[in-house]
Amino acid sequence: MFTLGQFVNNNTNPTHFTSTVNTLLSLFFVNNSLKISLYDQISVPCFSKHDLIYLAYDFDLREEREDISYRDYGNMNYEHLVGMVYQVNWDDIFTLLTVDQQTAFMTDNILRLYDATVPIRIKMVSAKTKPR
């Protein structure tokens, strides 16, 4: 954890208790100990051999706008697609020497038709506040 820039916050008091030994078993790791506003541990021997530990950490919040791009099939221009399909000289595939060239020919033409006839739309999904 130290190599990842994480620091132990609670490294002094034992958190696990048995009849023979008390050990520090439960740890919080944070990357900035100055952002810890509260830390404590509570003994709960009635239902656990562990202390309950808790930490309040001051996260930096940021507004995140999420844009999604998608193909708008509802506004696909079928007539334009048919016209463009007939404009491609599909027989050119037979003049290509390798399968890789033929695959590239097919892929390039299909993607060109797709891009020209199915518009891309961008939609803002939401503005969310997230911790950094």
JSON list of C-alpha atoms in Angstrom, two decimals:
[
{"chain": "A", "resi": 1, "resn": "MET", "atom": "CA", "xyz": [0.00, 0.00, 0.00]},
{"chain": "A", "resi": 2, "resn": "PHE", "atom": "CA", "xyz": [2.87, 2.36, 0.72]},
{"chain": "A", "resi": 3, "resn": "THR", "atom": "CA", "xyz": [4.21, 1.95, -2.82]},
{"chain": "A", "resi": 4, "resn": "LEU", "atom": "CA", "xyz": [0.79, 3.11, -4.09]},
{"chain": "A", "resi": 5, "resn": "GLY", "atom": "CA", "xyz": [1.05, 6.32, -2.05]},
{"chain": "A", "resi": 6, "resn": "GLN", "atom": "CA", "xyz": [-1.40, 5.13, 0.60]},
{"chain": "A", "resi": 7, "resn": "PHE", "atom": "CA", "xyz": [-0.84, 5.90, 4.28]},
{"chain": "A", "resi": 8, "resn": "VAL", "atom": "CA", "xyz": [-2.14, 4.09, 7.36]},
{"chain": "A", "resi": 9, "resn": "ASN", "atom": "CA", "xyz": [-4.32, 6.31, 9.47]},
{"chain": "A", "resi": 10, "resn": "ASN", "atom": "CA", "xyz": [-4.98, 4.13, 12.51]},
{"chain": "A", "resi": 11, "resn": "ASN", "atom": "CA", "xyz": [-1.75, 2.40, 13.38]},
{"chain": "A", "resi": 12, "resn": "THR", "atom": "CA", "xyz": [-1.55, 2.71, 17.17]},
{"chain": "A", "resi": 13, "resn": "ASN", "atom": "CA", "xyz": [-4.39, 0.99, 19.01]},
{"chain": "A", "resi": 14, "resn": "PRO", "atom": "CA", "xyz": [-5.28, -2.70, 18.69]},
{"chain": "A", "resi": 15, "resn": "THR", "atom": "CA", "xyz": [-8.56, -3.44, 16.90]},
{"chain": "A", "resi": 16, "resn": "HIS", "atom": "CA", "xyz": [-8.87, -7.22, 17.39]},
{"chain": "A", "resi": 17, "resn": "PHE", "atom": "CA", "xyz": [-9.05, -8.85, 20.78]},
{"chain": "A", "resi": 18, "resn": "THR", "atom": "CA", "xyz": [-8.75, -12.46, 21.94]},
{"chain": "A", "resi": 19, "resn": "SER", "atom": "CA", "xyz": [-8.22, -13.96, 25.37]},
{"chain": "A", "resi": 20, "resn": "THR", "atom": "CA", "xyz": [-4.47, -14.23, 24.73]},
{"chain": "A", "resi": 21, "resn": "VAL", "atom": "CA", "xyz": [-3.49, -11.39, 22.39]},
{"chain": "A", "resi": 22, "resn": "ASN", "atom": "CA", "xyz": [-4.64, -8.00, 21.14]},
{"chain": "A", "resi": 23, "resn": "THR", "atom": "CA", "xyz": [-3.65, -7.07, 17.58]},
{"chain": "A", "resi": 24, "resn": "LEU", "atom": "CA", "xyz": [-3.98, -4.21, 15.15]},
{"chain": "A", "resi": 25, "resn": "LEU", "atom": "CA", "xyz": [-5.98, -5.92, 12.43]},
{"chain": "A", "resi": 26, "resn": "SER", "atom": "CA", "xyz": [-8.32, -3.31, 10.90]},
{"chain": "A", "resi": 27, "resn": "LEU", "atom": "CA", "xyz": [-6.68, -0.44, 9.04]},
{"chain": "A", "resi": 28, "resn": "PHE", "atom": "CA", "xyz": [-7.69, 2.59, 7.00]},
{"chain": "A", "resi": 29, "resn": "PHE", "atom": "CA", "xyz": [-5.45, 3.61, 4.12]},
{"chain": "A", "resi": 30, "resn": "VAL", "atom": "CA", "xyz": [-5.75, 7.11, 2.67]},
{"chain": "A", "resi": 31, "resn": "ASN", "atom": "CA", "xyz": [-3.68, 9.07, 0.18]},
{"chain": "A", "resi": 32, "resn": "ASN", "atom": "CA", "xyz": [-3.92, 12.37, 2.09]},
{"chain": "A", "resi": 33, "resn": "SER", "atom": "CA", "xyz": [-4.12, 12.26, 5.87]},
{"chain": "A", "resi": 34, "resn": "LEU", "atom": "CA", "xyz": [-4.86, 16.03, 5.98]},
{"chain": "A", "resi": 35, "resn": "LYS", "atom": "CA", "xyz": [-8.32, 15.30, 4.54]},
{"chain": "A", "resi": 36, "resn": "ILE", "atom": "CA", "xyz": [-9.33, 13.16, 7.52]},
{"chain": "A", "resi": 37, "resn": "SER", "atom": "CA", "xyz": [-11.79, 15.19, 9.57]},
{"chain": "A", "resi": 38, "resn": "LEU", "atom": "CA", "xyz": [-12.61, 12.47, 12.10]},
{"chain": "A", "resi": 39, "resn": "TYR", "atom": "CA", "xyz": [-11.37, 9.06, 13.08]},
{"chain": "A", "resi": 40, "resn": "ASP", "atom": "CA", "xyz": [-12.29, 6.91, 16.05]},
{"chain": "A", "resi": 41, "resn": "GLN", "atom": "CA", "xyz": [-12.81, 3.39, 17.19]},
{"chain": "A", "resi": 42, "resn": "ILE", "atom": "CA", "xyz": [-15.48, 2.03, 19.50]},
{"chain": "A", "resi": 43, "resn": "SER", "atom": "CA", "xyz": [-15.29, -1.12, 21.54]},
{"chain": "A", "resi": 44, "resn": "VAL", "atom": "CA", "xyz": [-18.26, -3.43, 20.88]},
{"chain": "A", "resi": 45, "resn": "PRO", "atom": "CA", "xyz": [-17.49, -6.58, 22.95]},
{"chain": "A", "resi": 46, "resn": "CYS", "atom": "CA", "xyz": [-21.18, -7.55, 23.09]},
{"chain": "A", "resi": 47, "resn": "PHE", "atom": "CA", "xyz": [-21.18, -8.71, 19.43]},
{"chain": "A", "resi": 48, "resn": "SER", "atom": "CA", "xyz": [-17.61, -8.68, 18.08]},
{"chain": "A", "resi": 49, "resn": "LYS", "atom": "CA", "xyz": [-13.99, -9.32, 18.95]},
{"chain": "A", "resi": 50, "resn": "HIS", "atom": "CA", "xyz": [-13.18, -6.33, 16.72]},
{"chain": "A", "resi": 51, "resn": "ASP", "atom": "CA", "xyz": [-13.48, -2.68, 17.55]},
{"chain": "A", "resi": 52, "resn": "LEU", "atom": "CA", "xyz": [-15.72, -0.69, 15.24]},
{"chain": "A", "resi": 53, "resn": "ILE", "atom": "CA", "xyz": [-13.54, 1.81, 13.39]},
{"chain": "A", "resi": 54, "resn": "TYR", "atom": "CA", "xyz": [-14.81, 4.74, 11.36]},
{"chain": "A", "resi": 55, "resn": "LEU", "atom": "CA", "xyz": [-13.37, 7.62, 9.42]},
{"chain": "A", "resi": 56, "resn": "ALA", "atom": "CA", "xyz": [-14.76, 10.84, 7.92]},
{"chain": "A", "resi": 57, "resn": "TYR", "atom": "CA", "xyz": [-12.80, 11.91, 4.85]},
{"chain": "A", "resi": 58, "resn": "ASP", "atom": "CA", "xyz": [-13.12, 15.24, 3.01]},
{"chain": "A", "resi": 59, "resn": "PHE", "atom": "CA", "xyz": [-13.51, 14.29, -0.66]},
{"chain": "A", "resi": 60, "resn": "ASP", "atom": "CA", "xyz": [-13.06, 16.90, -3.37]},
{"chain": "A", "resi": 61, "resn": "LEU", "atom": "CA", "xyz": [-16.30, 16.98, -5.31]},
{"chain": "A", "resi": 62, "resn": "ARG", "atom": "CA", "xyz": [-16.44, 17.65, -9.01]},
{"chain": "A", "resi": 63, "resn": "GLU", "atom": "CA", "xyz": [-19.28, 18.13, -11.39]},
{"chain": "A", "resi": 64, "resn": "GLU", "atom": "CA", "xyz": [-19.19, 15.53, -14.09]},
{"chain": "A", "resi": 65, "resn": "ARG", "atom": "CA", "xyz": [-21.08, 15.95, -17.30]},
{"chain": "A", "resi": 66, "resn": "GLU", "atom": "CA", "xyz": [-21.38, 12.73, -19.21]},
{"chain": "A", "resi": 67, "resn": "ASP", "atom": "CA", "xyz": [-21.91, 12.91, -22.94]},
{"chain": "A", "resi": 68, "resn": "ILE", "atom": "CA", "xyz": [-22.95, 9.81, -24.82]},
{"chain": "A", "resi": 69, "resn": "SER", "atom": "CA", "xyz": [-22.66, 9.50, -28.56]},
{"chain": "A", "resi": 70, "resn": "TYR", "atom": "CA", "xyz": [-24.95, 7.09, -30.35]},
{"chain": "A", "resi": 71, "resn": "ARG", "atom": "CA", "xyz": [-26.21, 6.25, -33.81]},
{"chain": "A", "resi": 72, "resn": "ASP", "atom": "CA", "xyz": [-29.66, 7.65, -34.50]},
{"chain": "A", "resi": 73, "resn": "TYR", "atom": "CA", "xyz": [-31.28, 4.80, -36.40]},
{"chain": "A", "resi": 74, "resn": "GLY", "atom": "CA", "xyz": [-34.65, 6.54, -36.19]},
{"chain": "A", "resi": 75, "resn": "ASN", "atom": "CA", "xyz": [-33.37, 9.19, -38.60]},
{"chain": "A", "resi": 76, "resn": "MET", "atom": "CA", "xyz": [-31.51, 6.85, -40.91]},
{"chain": "A", "resi": 77, "resn": "ASN", "atom": "CA", "xyz": [-31.69, 7.97, -44.54]},
{"chain": "A", "resi": 78, "resn": "TYR", "atom": "CA", "xyz": [-32.63, 4.73, -46.36]},
{"chain": "A", "resi": 79, "resn": "GLU", "atom": "CA", "xyz": [-32.93, 6.31, -49.80]},
{"chain": "A", "resi": 80, "resn": "HIS", "atom": "CA", "xyz": [-29.49, 7.85, -49.51]},
{"chain": "A", "resi": 81, "resn": "LEU", "atom": "CA", "xyz": [-28.09, 4.48, -48.35]},
{"chain": "A", "resi": 82, "resn": "VAL", "atom": "CA", "xyz": [-29.53, 2.63, -51.35]},
{"chain": "A", "resi": 83, "resn": "GLY", "atom": "CA", "xyz": [-28.16, 5.26, -53.72]},
{"chain": "A", "resi": 84, "resn": "MET", "atom": "CA", "xyz": [-24.71, 5.09, -52.17]},
{"chain": "A", "resi": 85, "resn": "VAL", "atom": "CA", "xyz": [-24.67, 1.25, -52.25]},
{"chain": "A", "resi": 86, "resn": "TYR", "atom": "CA", "xyz": [-25.20, 1.38, -56.02]},
{"chain": "A", "resi": 87, "resn": "GLN", "atom": "CA", "xyz": [-22.41, 3.95, -56.42]},
{"chain": "A", "resi": 88, "resn": "VAL", "atom": "CA", "xyz": [-19.78, 1.59, -54.99]},
{"chain": "A", "resi": 89, "resn": "ASN", "atom": "CA", "xyz": [-18.06, -0.56, -57.61]},
{"chain": "A", "resi": 90, "resn": "TRP", "atom": "CA", "xyz": [-18.23, -3.80, -55.63]},
{"chain": "A", "resi": 91, "resn": "ASP", "atom": "CA", "xyz": [-16.51, -5.70, -58.44]},
{"chain": "A", "resi": 92, "resn": "ASP", "atom": "CA", "xyz": [-13.25, -3.94, -57.44]},
{"chain": "A", "resi": 93, "resn": "ILE", "atom": "CA", "xyz": [-12.92, -6.53, -54.68]},
{"chain": "A", "resi": 94, "resn": "PHE", "atom": "CA", "xyz": [-11.97, -9.12, -57.32]},
{"chain": "A", "resi": 95, "resn": "THR", "atom": "CA", "xyz": [-8.95, -7.06, -58.42]},
{"chain": "A", "resi": 96, "resn": "LEU", "atom": "CA", "xyz": [-7.41, -7.13, -54.94]},
{"chain": "A", "resi": 97, "resn": "LEU", "atom": "CA", "xyz": [-4.70, -9.73, -54.38]},
{"chain": "A", "resi": 98, "resn": "THR", "atom": "CA", "xyz": [-4.99, -10.61, -50.69]},
{"chain": "A", "resi": 99, "resn": "VAL", "atom": "CA", "xyz": [-7.78, -11.39, -48.26]},
{"chain": "A", "resi": 100, "resn": "ASP", "atom": "CA", "xyz": [-6.53, -8.52, -46.07]},
{"chain": "A", "resi": 101, "resn": "GLN", "atom": "CA", "xyz": [-6.97, -6.07, -48.96]},
{"chain": "A", "resi": 102, "resn": "GLN", "atom": "CA", "xyz": [-10.44, -7.45, -49.70]},
{"chain": "A", "resi": 103, "resn": "THR", "atom": "CA", "xyz": [-11.44, -7.21, -46.04]},
{"chain": "A", "resi": 104, "resn": "ALA", "atom": "CA", "xyz": [-10.18, -3.61, -45.87]},
{"chain": "A", "resi": 105, "resn": "PHE", "atom": "CA", "xyz": [-12.14, -2.76, -49.05]},
{"chain": "A", "resi": 106, "resn": "MET", "atom": "CA", "xyz": [-15.37, -4.18, -47.61]},
{"chain": "A", "resi": 107, "resn": "THR", "atom": "CA", "xyz": [-14.84, -2.62, -44.17]},
{"chain": "A", "resi": 108, "resn": "ASP", "atom": "CA", "xyz": [-13.98, 0.83, -45.55]},
{"chain": "A", "resi": 109, "resn": "ASN", "atom": "CA", "xyz": [-16.98, 0.90, -47.86]},
{"chain": "A", "resi": 110, "resn": "ILE", "atom": "CA", "xyz": [-19.47, -0.38, -45.30]},
{"chain": "A", "resi": 111, "resn": "LEU", "atom": "CA", "xyz": [-18.22, 2.09, -42.67]},
{"chain": "A", "resi": 112, "resn": "ARG", "atom": "CA", "xyz": [-18.38, 4.95, -45.18]},
{"chain": "A", "resi": 113, "resn": "LEU", "atom": "CA", "xyz": [-22.00, 4.03, -46.01]},
{"chain": "A", "resi": 114, "resn": "TYR", "atom": "CA", "xyz": [-22.82, 3.68, -42.32]},
{"chain": "A", "resi": 115, "resn": "ASP", "atom": "CA", "xyz": [-21.28, 7.05, -41.43]},
{"chain": "A", "resi": 116, "resn": "ALA", "atom": "CA", "xyz": [-23.05, 8.81, -44.30]},
{"chain": "A", "resi": 117, "resn": "THR", "atom": "CA", "xyz": [-26.53, 7.44, -43.62]},
{"chain": "A", "resi": 118, "resn": "VAL", "atom": "CA", "xyz": [-26.86, 6.85, -39.86]},
{"chain": "A", "resi": 119, "resn": "PRO", "atom": "CA", "xyz": [-26.16, 10.14, -38.08]},
{"chain": "A", "resi": 120, "resn": "ILE", "atom": "CA", "xyz": [-24.25, 10.30, -34.83]},
{"chain": "A", "resi": 121, "resn": "ARG", "atom": "CA", "xyz": [-26.01, 12.20, -32.05]},
{"chain": "A", "resi": 122, "resn": "ILE", "atom": "CA", "xyz": [-24.53, 13.42, -28.78]},
{"chain": "A", "resi": 123, "resn": "LYS", "atom": "CA", "xyz": [-26.67, 13.54, -25.69]},
{"chain": "A", "resi": 124, "resn": "MET", "atom": "CA", "xyz": [-25.81, 14.81, -22.21]},
{"chain": "A", "resi": 125, "resn": "VAL", "atom": "CA", "xyz": [-26.94, 12.08, -19.85]},
{"chain": "A", "resi": 126, "resn": "SER", "atom": "CA", "xyz": [-26.62, 13.87, -16.52]},
{"chain": "A", "resi": 127, "resn": "ALA", "atom": "CA", "xyz": [-24.54, 16.13, -14.39]},
{"chain": "A", "resi": 128, "resn": "LYS", "atom": "CA", "xyz": [-23.44, 14.22, -11.32]},
{"chain": "A", "resi": 129, "resn": "THR", "atom": "CA", "xyz": [-21.38, 15.20, -8.35]},
{"chain": "A", "resi": 130, "resn": "LYS", "atom": "CA", "xyz": [-18.71, 12.61, -7.69]},
{"chain": "A", "resi": 131, "resn": "PRO", "atom": "CA", "xyz": [-15.76, 12.39, -5.32]},
{"chain": "A", "resi": 132, "resn": "ARG", "atom": "CA", "xyz": [-12.31, 12.76, -6.82]}
]
